[in-house]
Coordinates of C-alpha atoms and ligand atoms in Angstrom, one line a residue:
M1 CA 56.9 -127.0 13.4
K2 CA 56.2 -123.5 11.9
P3 CA 52.9 -122.1 13.1
D4 CA 51.5 -122.0 9.8
Q5 CA 52.0 -125.8 9.7
L6 CA 49.8 -126.3 12.9
P7 CA 46.3 -127.4 12.6
A8 CA 43.6 -125.1 14.0
T9 CA 44.3 -124.2 17.7
K10 CA 41.7 -124.0 20.3
N11 CA 43.6 -124.2 23.3
A12 CA 47.7 -123.2 23.5
V13 CA 49.4 -123.0 26.9
V14 CA 52.8 -120.6 27.4
I15 CA 55.2 -121.8 29.8
V16 CA 57.3 -119.3 31.3
A17 CA 60.6 -120.7 32.0
A18 CA 62.7 -117.7 31.4
G19 CA 63.6 -116.9 35.5
R20 CA 66.9 -116.9 36.5
G21 CA 66.0 -118.2 40.5
S22 CA 67.6 -116.0 42.3
R23 CA 65.9 -117.4 45.2
M24 CA 67.2 -120.8 45.0
G25 CA 70.8 -119.6 46.5
T26 CA 74.1 -119.5 45.1
S27 CA 74.3 -123.0 43.5
D28 CA 76.4 -124.2 40.5
D29 CA 73.7 -126.2 39.4
G30 CA 71.9 -124.1 37.2
P31 CA 68.4 -122.7 36.9
K32 CA 65.7 -124.4 38.8
Q33 CA 63.5 -125.5 35.9
Y34 CA 66.9 -127.5 34.8
R35 CA 67.2 -129.2 38.0
S36 CA 65.9 -133.0 38.4
I37 CA 62.8 -134.2 40.0
G38 CA 63.2 -138.0 39.9
S39 CA 64.6 -138.8 36.2
H40 CA 63.4 -135.4 34.4
C41 CA 64.1 -131.9 34.9
V42 CA 61.2 -129.4 36.2
L43 CA 60.5 -128.1 33.1
Q44 CA 60.2 -131.6 31.3
Q45 CA 57.9 -132.6 33.9
T46 CA 56.0 -129.8 33.6
L47 CA 55.8 -129.6 29.6
S48 CA 54.9 -133.5 30.1
A49 CA 51.5 -132.5 31.9
F50 CA 50.5 -130.2 28.8
N51 CA 52.0 -132.5 26.2
T52 CA 49.9 -135.2 27.1
S53 CA 46.6 -133.3 27.6
P54 CA 44.1 -134.1 25.0
L55 CA 42.8 -130.6 25.6
I56 CA 46.1 -128.8 24.7
D57 CA 46.8 -128.0 21.2
L58 CA 50.2 -126.5 21.1
V59 CA 52.8 -125.6 23.8
Q60 CA 54.9 -122.5 23.6
V61 CA 58.1 -122.3 25.9
V62 CA 59.9 -118.9 27.0
I63 CA 63.2 -119.6 28.3
H64 CA 66.1 -117.5 29.1
R65 CA 68.4 -116.4 26.3
D66 CA 71.4 -118.4 28.3
D67 CA 69.5 -121.4 28.4
L68 CA 69.2 -122.6 25.0
D69 CA 71.8 -125.3 25.4
L70 CA 70.3 -126.6 28.7
Y71 CA 66.8 -126.4 26.9
N72 CA 68.4 -129.0 24.0
E73 CA 69.9 -131.2 26.4
F74 CA 66.9 -131.3 28.9
V75 CA 63.5 -131.1 26.7
F76 CA 62.1 -133.9 24.5
E77 CA 60.7 -132.9 21.2
H78 CA 56.8 -133.3 21.0
S79 CA 54.4 -132.8 18.1
K80 CA 52.5 -130.1 20.6
L81 CA 55.6 -128.5 21.4
A82 CA 56.5 -124.9 19.3
M83 CA 60.3 -123.8 19.2
P84 CA 61.0 -122.4 22.2
V85 CA 61.0 -118.1 22.5
F86 CA 63.4 -116.2 24.1
G87 CA 61.9 -114.1 27.1
G88 CA 62.6 -110.6 28.3
A89 CA 63.6 -108.7 31.6
T90 CA 60.6 -109.4 33.5
R91 CA 58.2 -112.1 34.3
Q92 CA 55.9 -109.9 32.6
Q93 CA 57.8 -109.2 29.9
S94 CA 58.5 -113.0 29.0
V95 CA 54.9 -113.8 29.0
Y96 CA 54.0 -111.2 26.6
L97 CA 56.9 -112.3 23.9
G98 CA 55.2 -116.0 24.2
L99 CA 51.8 -114.6 23.6
Q100 CA 53.4 -112.9 20.3
A101 CA 54.9 -116.0 19.3
L102 CA 51.1 -117.2 19.3
N103 CA 50.0 -114.4 17.3
D104 CA 50.2 -116.2 14.0
V105 CA 48.3 -118.9 15.2
K106 CA 45.5 -117.4 17.3
P107 CA 44.3 -120.1 19.7
E108 CA 40.8 -119.1 20.7
N109 CA 41.8 -119.8 24.5
V110 CA 45.5 -119.5 26.0
L111 CA 46.7 -120.7 29.6
I112 CA 49.6 -119.3 31.1
H113 CA 51.7 -121.5 33.8
D114 CA 54.9 -121.2 35.6
A115 CA 57.5 -123.7 34.4
A116 CA 58.2 -124.1 37.9
R117 CA 54.7 -125.9 39.1
P118 CA 55.4 -129.3 37.8
F119 CA 52.6 -131.2 39.8
V120 CA 50.1 -129.0 37.8
S121 CA 47.3 -132.3 37.4
P122 CA 45.2 -132.7 34.1
K123 CA 42.1 -131.8 36.7
L124 CA 43.5 -128.6 37.2
I125 CA 44.3 -127.8 33.5
S126 CA 40.7 -128.8 32.4
N127 CA 39.0 -127.2 35.1
V128 CA 40.7 -123.7 34.4
L129 CA 40.1 -124.2 30.4
E130 CA 36.2 -125.2 31.3
A131 CA 36.1 -121.7 33.5
I132 CA 37.2 -119.4 30.5
E133 CA 35.0 -116.9 28.9
P134 CA 34.8 -113.8 27.6
S135 CA 36.2 -110.8 29.6
I136 CA 37.1 -113.1 32.5
C137 CA 40.3 -114.3 33.6
V138 CA 40.5 -117.7 35.1
L139 CA 42.8 -118.1 38.1
P140 CA 43.5 -121.2 40.1
A141 CA 43.7 -120.1 43.9
I142 CA 43.5 -121.8 47.3
A143 CA 42.4 -120.6 50.5
V144 CA 45.0 -119.4 53.1
S145 CA 44.7 -121.6 56.0
E146 CA 47.2 -120.8 58.1
T147 CA 47.3 -117.6 60.8
V148 CA 49.0 -114.6 58.4
K149 CA 51.4 -112.6 60.2
K150 CA 52.6 -109.4 58.9
A151 CA 56.7 -109.0 60.4
K152 CA 59.9 -106.7 60.0
A153 CA 63.3 -107.8 60.3
D154 CA 66.1 -105.8 62.4
A155 CA 69.8 -106.7 62.4
N156 CA 69.2 -109.9 64.5
T157 CA 65.6 -110.8 64.8
T158 CA 62.4 -110.7 62.9
W159 CA 59.5 -109.4 64.6
V160 CA 55.7 -109.6 64.4
T161 CA 54.0 -106.1 63.8
D162 CA 50.7 -107.1 63.1
T163 CA 48.0 -110.1 62.6
V164 CA 46.3 -109.9 59.5
S165 CA 43.0 -111.8 59.0
R166 CA 43.1 -114.4 56.7
D167 CA 39.4 -114.2 55.6
N168 CA 39.0 -113.8 52.1
L169 CA 42.7 -114.2 51.2
Y170 CA 43.9 -116.6 48.5
L171 CA 47.1 -118.0 47.5
A172 CA 47.4 -117.6 43.5
Q173 CA 48.3 -120.2 41.4
T174 CA 48.9 -121.3 37.5
P175 CA 47.9 -121.9 35.1
Q176 CA 45.6 -119.2 34.7
G177 CA 43.5 -118.9 31.7
F178 CA 42.2 -116.2 29.5
V179 CA 40.7 -115.6 26.2
F180 CA 43.6 -115.1 23.8
K181 CA 43.0 -112.0 22.2
E182 CA 41.7 -110.3 25.6
I183 CA 45.1 -111.3 27.5
M184 CA 47.0 -110.2 24.4
A185 CA 45.2 -106.9 24.3
A186 CA 45.9 -106.8 28.2
H187 CA 49.3 -107.0 27.8
E188 CA 49.5 -104.4 25.3
Y189 CA 47.7 -102.2 27.4
A190 CA 49.8 -102.7 30.7
A191 CA 53.1 -102.4 28.5
S192 CA 51.7 -99.1 26.8
H193 CA 51.2 -97.7 30.4
D194 CA 55.0 -98.5 31.1
K195 CA 53.8 -101.3 33.7
H196 CA 56.2 -104.3 33.6
E197 CA 56.5 -105.6 36.9
F198 CA 53.1 -107.6 37.4
T199 CA 54.1 -110.7 38.8
D200 CA 50.8 -112.6 37.5
D201 CA 48.8 -112.4 34.3
A202 CA 45.7 -112.4 36.3
A203 CA 46.7 -108.9 37.7
I204 CA 47.2 -107.7 34.4
G205 CA 43.6 -108.3 33.1
E206 CA 42.6 -106.7 36.5
F207 CA 44.8 -103.8 35.0
S208 CA 42.4 -103.7 32.2
D209 CA 39.3 -103.9 33.9
M210 CA 38.3 -107.9 33.5
S211 CA 37.3 -109.7 36.1
V212 CA 38.7 -112.1 37.5
K213 CA 37.1 -115.7 38.7
L214 CA 38.6 -118.3 41.0
V215 CA 38.9 -121.9 40.5
Q216 CA 40.0 -124.4 43.4
G217 CA 43.5 -124.7 43.2
T218 CA 45.5 -127.9 44.5
R219 CA 48.0 -128.1 47.2
E220 CA 50.0 -130.3 45.0
N221 CA 50.5 -127.4 42.7
I222 CA 53.6 -125.8 44.5
K223 CA 55.9 -123.5 42.7
I224 CA 59.6 -124.8 43.1
T225 CA 61.6 -121.6 44.3
T226 CA 63.9 -122.3 47.1
S227 CA 66.3 -125.6 47.4
E228 CA 63.9 -126.8 49.8
D229 CA 60.8 -126.5 47.7
L230 CA 63.4 -128.8 45.4
D231 CA 63.9 -131.1 47.8
F232 CA 60.1 -131.3 49.1
A233 CA 59.1 -131.6 45.1
N234 CA 61.5 -134.9 45.1
N235 CA 59.8 -136.2 48.1
M236 CA 56.4 -135.6 46.6
N237 CA 57.6 -137.3 43.0
D238 CA 59.0 -140.5 44.9
L239 CA 55.8 -140.8 46.6
N240 CA 53.5 -140.2 43.4
H241 CA 55.4 -142.8 42.0
I242 CA 54.8 -145.1 44.6
L243 CA 51.2 -144.6 44.7
K244 CA 50.8 -144.3 41.4
V245 CA 49.1 -147.2 39.2
P246 CA 50.6 -148.1 36.2
D247 CA 48.4 -147.5 33.1
I248 CA 49.0 -151.1 31.1
R249 CA 46.6 -151.8 28.6
T250 CA 45.8 -155.3 27.1
G251 CA 44.1 -155.6 23.5
N252 CA 43.1 -158.5 21.7
G253 CA 42.8 -159.5 18.0
Y254 CA 41.0 -162.1 15.8
D255 CA 41.0 -163.0 12.4
V256 CA 40.3 -165.4 9.7
H257 CA 41.1 -166.0 6.5
R258 CA 40.0 -168.9 3.8
L259 CA 42.5 -171.3 2.4
V260 CA 42.2 -171.4 -1.4
E261 CA 44.3 -173.3 -3.8
G262 CA 47.9 -172.0 -4.0
K263 CA 51.6 -172.6 -3.5
A264 CA 52.4 -171.2 0.0
V265 CA 51.0 -169.4 2.9
I266 CA 52.4 -166.3 4.7
L267 CA 51.8 -166.5 8.3
C268 CA 53.6 -163.9 10.8
G269 CA 55.7 -162.4 8.2
V270 CA 57.0 -166.2 7.2
E271 CA 56.2 -167.7 3.9
I272 CA 55.7 -171.6 4.1
P273 CA 55.3 -173.8 1.3
F274 CA 52.1 -175.3 1.5
N275 CA 49.5 -176.6 -1.4
K276 CA 47.1 -173.7 -0.2
K277 CA 47.2 -169.8 0.4
L278 CA 45.4 -167.5 2.2
D279 CA 42.6 -165.7 0.2
G280 CA 42.5 -162.0 1.4
H281 CA 42.8 -158.7 0.0
S282 CA 46.5 -158.0 1.2
D283 CA 49.0 -160.3 1.6
A284 CA 46.1 -162.5 3.8
D285 CA 48.8 -162.5 6.8
V286 CA 45.9 -163.7 9.3
G287 CA 48.8 -163.3 12.4
L288 CA 49.7 -160.0 11.5
H289 CA 46.3 -159.1 11.1
A290 CA 44.9 -160.1 14.5
L291 CA 48.4 -158.6 15.9
T292 CA 47.6 -155.2 14.5
D293 CA 44.0 -155.4 16.1
A294 CA 45.6 -156.4 19.4
L295 CA 47.7 -153.2 19.6
L296 CA 44.9 -151.1 18.3
G297 CA 42.7 -152.6 20.8
A298 CA 45.3 -151.5 23.6
I299 CA 45.2 -148.2 22.6
G300 CA 41.3 -148.0 21.8
D301 CA 42.2 -146.9 18.2
G302 CA 39.7 -148.8 15.8
D303 CA 40.7 -151.5 13.7
I304 CA 42.8 -152.5 10.8
G305 CA 39.7 -152.2 8.7
S306 CA 39.2 -148.5 9.7
H307 CA 43.1 -147.8 9.4
F308 CA 43.3 -149.8 5.8
P309 CA 40.2 -150.1 4.4
P310 CA 39.7 -153.5 2.1
S311 CA 37.9 -151.7 -0.5
D312 CA 41.0 -149.2 -0.9
P313 CA 42.8 -150.7 -4.1
E314 CA 46.4 -149.4 -2.5
W315 CA 46.1 -152.4 -0.2
R316 CA 45.8 -155.0 -2.7
G317 CA 48.4 -157.6 -2.5
A318 CA 50.1 -155.4 0.3
A319 CA 52.6 -156.8 2.4
S320 CA 50.8 -156.9 6.1
D321 CA 53.9 -156.0 8.0
Q322 CA 53.5 -152.3 7.3
F323 CA 50.2 -152.6 9.0
L324 CA 51.6 -154.1 12.2
A325 CA 54.3 -151.2 12.0
H326 CA 51.9 -148.3 11.4
A327 CA 49.9 -150.1 14.5
C328 CA 53.7 -149.8 16.6
K329 CA 53.8 -146.5 15.8
L330 CA 50.4 -145.3 16.8
V331 CA 51.2 -147.3 20.1
R332 CA 54.6 -145.0 20.4
A333 CA 52.8 -141.8 19.6
R334 CA 50.4 -142.1 22.7
H335 CA 54.2 -142.8 24.8
G336 CA 53.1 -146.5 24.9
I337 CA 55.7 -149.4 25.4
I338 CA 54.6 -152.5 23.6
T339 CA 55.7 -155.0 26.6
H340 CA 54.3 -158.2 25.2
M341 CA 52.4 -159.9 22.3
D342 CA 51.0 -163.3 22.0
V343 CA 49.6 -164.8 19.0
T344 CA 47.9 -168.1 18.9
L345 CA 47.7 -169.9 15.3
I346 CA 44.7 -172.4 14.8
C347 CA 44.8 -174.5 12.1
E348 CA 45.2 -178.3 11.2
M349 CA 48.0 -177.7 8.7
P350 CA 50.6 -176.5 7.6
K351 CA 52.6 -177.3 10.7
I352 CA 53.9 -174.2 12.8
G353 CA 56.2 -175.5 15.0
P354 CA 59.3 -175.7 12.4
H355 CA 58.7 -171.9 11.8
R356 CA 57.9 -170.5 15.1
E357 CA 61.1 -169.0 15.8
K358 CA 61.5 -167.2 12.5
M359 CA 57.9 -165.8 12.9
R360 CA 59.1 -164.5 16.3
A361 CA 61.9 -162.9 15.1
Q362 CA 59.9 -161.3 11.9
I363 CA 57.5 -159.6 14.5
A364 CA 60.5 -158.4 16.7
Q365 CA 61.8 -157.0 13.8
I366 CA 58.5 -155.0 12.4
C367 CA 57.5 -154.3 15.9
D368 CA 61.3 -153.0 17.1
V369 CA 60.3 -155.1 20.3
E370 CA 62.9 -157.7 22.0
I371 CA 62.1 -161.4 20.8
D372 CA 61.6 -162.5 24.3
R373 CA 58.4 -160.4 24.8
I374 CA 56.7 -162.2 21.8
S375 CA 55.1 -165.6 21.7
V376 CA 53.8 -167.7 19.0
K377 CA 51.6 -170.9 19.6
A378 CA 49.6 -173.1 17.6
T379 CA 46.7 -175.4 18.0
T380 CA 44.6 -177.6 15.9
N381 CA 41.0 -177.4 15.9
E382 CA 40.7 -181.3 16.5
T383 CA 39.3 -181.5 13.2
I384 CA 36.1 -179.8 14.7
G385 CA 34.1 -177.4 12.5
S386 CA 35.3 -175.4 9.2
I387 CA 38.9 -174.7 10.7
G388 CA 38.9 -178.4 11.6
R389 CA 38.4 -179.3 8.0
G390 CA 41.1 -177.2 7.0
E391 CA 39.4 -174.5 5.2
G392 CA 40.7 -171.5 6.8
I393 CA 43.2 -170.5 9.5
A394 CA 42.5 -168.5 12.8
V395 CA 44.3 -166.3 14.9
I396 CA 44.0 -164.7 18.1
A397 CA 46.4 -162.2 19.5
T398 CA 46.8 -160.1 22.6
A399 CA 49.1 -157.5 23.2
T400 CA 50.0 -155.5 26.2
V401 CA 50.9 -151.9 26.3
V402 CA 52.3 -149.6 29.0
I403 CA 51.6 -146.0 28.6
Q404 CA 54.1 -143.7 30.1
T405 CA 52.5 -140.6 32.2
Ligands
LIG1 MG1 42.6 -160.1 7.7

């Protein structure tokens, strides 16, 4: 997406992934940001944290010129993700190029984050964003808890030369947060003074006389620098997966349509010859309507009426499969996987049994879900009440969705 096509951007993030990782050792496995943690590479893990954050509108990655193929191989497209830009000779220059790429969009705030910190939490992202204010840089940091030594190495041994007081010492992390136009100006100021070696952006803010405010960082937000860090990150990732509660959501839907004089009913996408038809604004497929609502319920995104208002002439006589397909699209846009759908049709007539398998196949096709994850059941209302008198058909539906995090 080109910047001018993007909606108004409040919060953007620049992810710096242009480093060569010289401290990783002389391995042939490539730069550290493309090495894997679990099933994804480090950079993709980092990007997922920001892509899935509802507070972030735009993600700008800065990559090394030599890594474009790796980037295209390992990074998934996402609607928030701008085209990557190439970095410069130093981290500072890479960030500056990333900020320049946002200049057309001019976000209100910007976070600047190291690609090598894949365990940034949603809470840390929101804490940093919340703390941003004019003339203030926001820096997540953790207090130094270990005793700090100064040491010097000779040919064979490293010798302690001093013990440094750890009072008031903090370890700086990212994402660091800024008002976009202020950090942009600070970078311009540093470059105009031939300063190109700052290792973080809060220091560039300091150089421009901005104040730097600390927010609490997290121990998990480690920077992967060495091969040992990568092993540690893989262990941490495994543990996170074991401990993580899966994000499983269930939605239900209910619909009822009146039976009027006609020649056939359409139920779950299948036309069944009958001496009546279902009355309604679209094709009145009460089964697909209930299922659409169940999916929307699972993702908390309104109901069929709010997406397809019955007052809108566009939906007059419309085939209901498009409502269901749209709900599936909304689920997938939220990284949801539809794991199960269950429909119960309640009517005295027509008989559903002979059409059940065709209905399952129809739903499977519309939703692009395996047929063994779809259930269609039917019951009568034992001649009780309006449904029992055959005045209409009611449907209840349940959908289960797993949101990938
Ligand atoms: Mg309906």
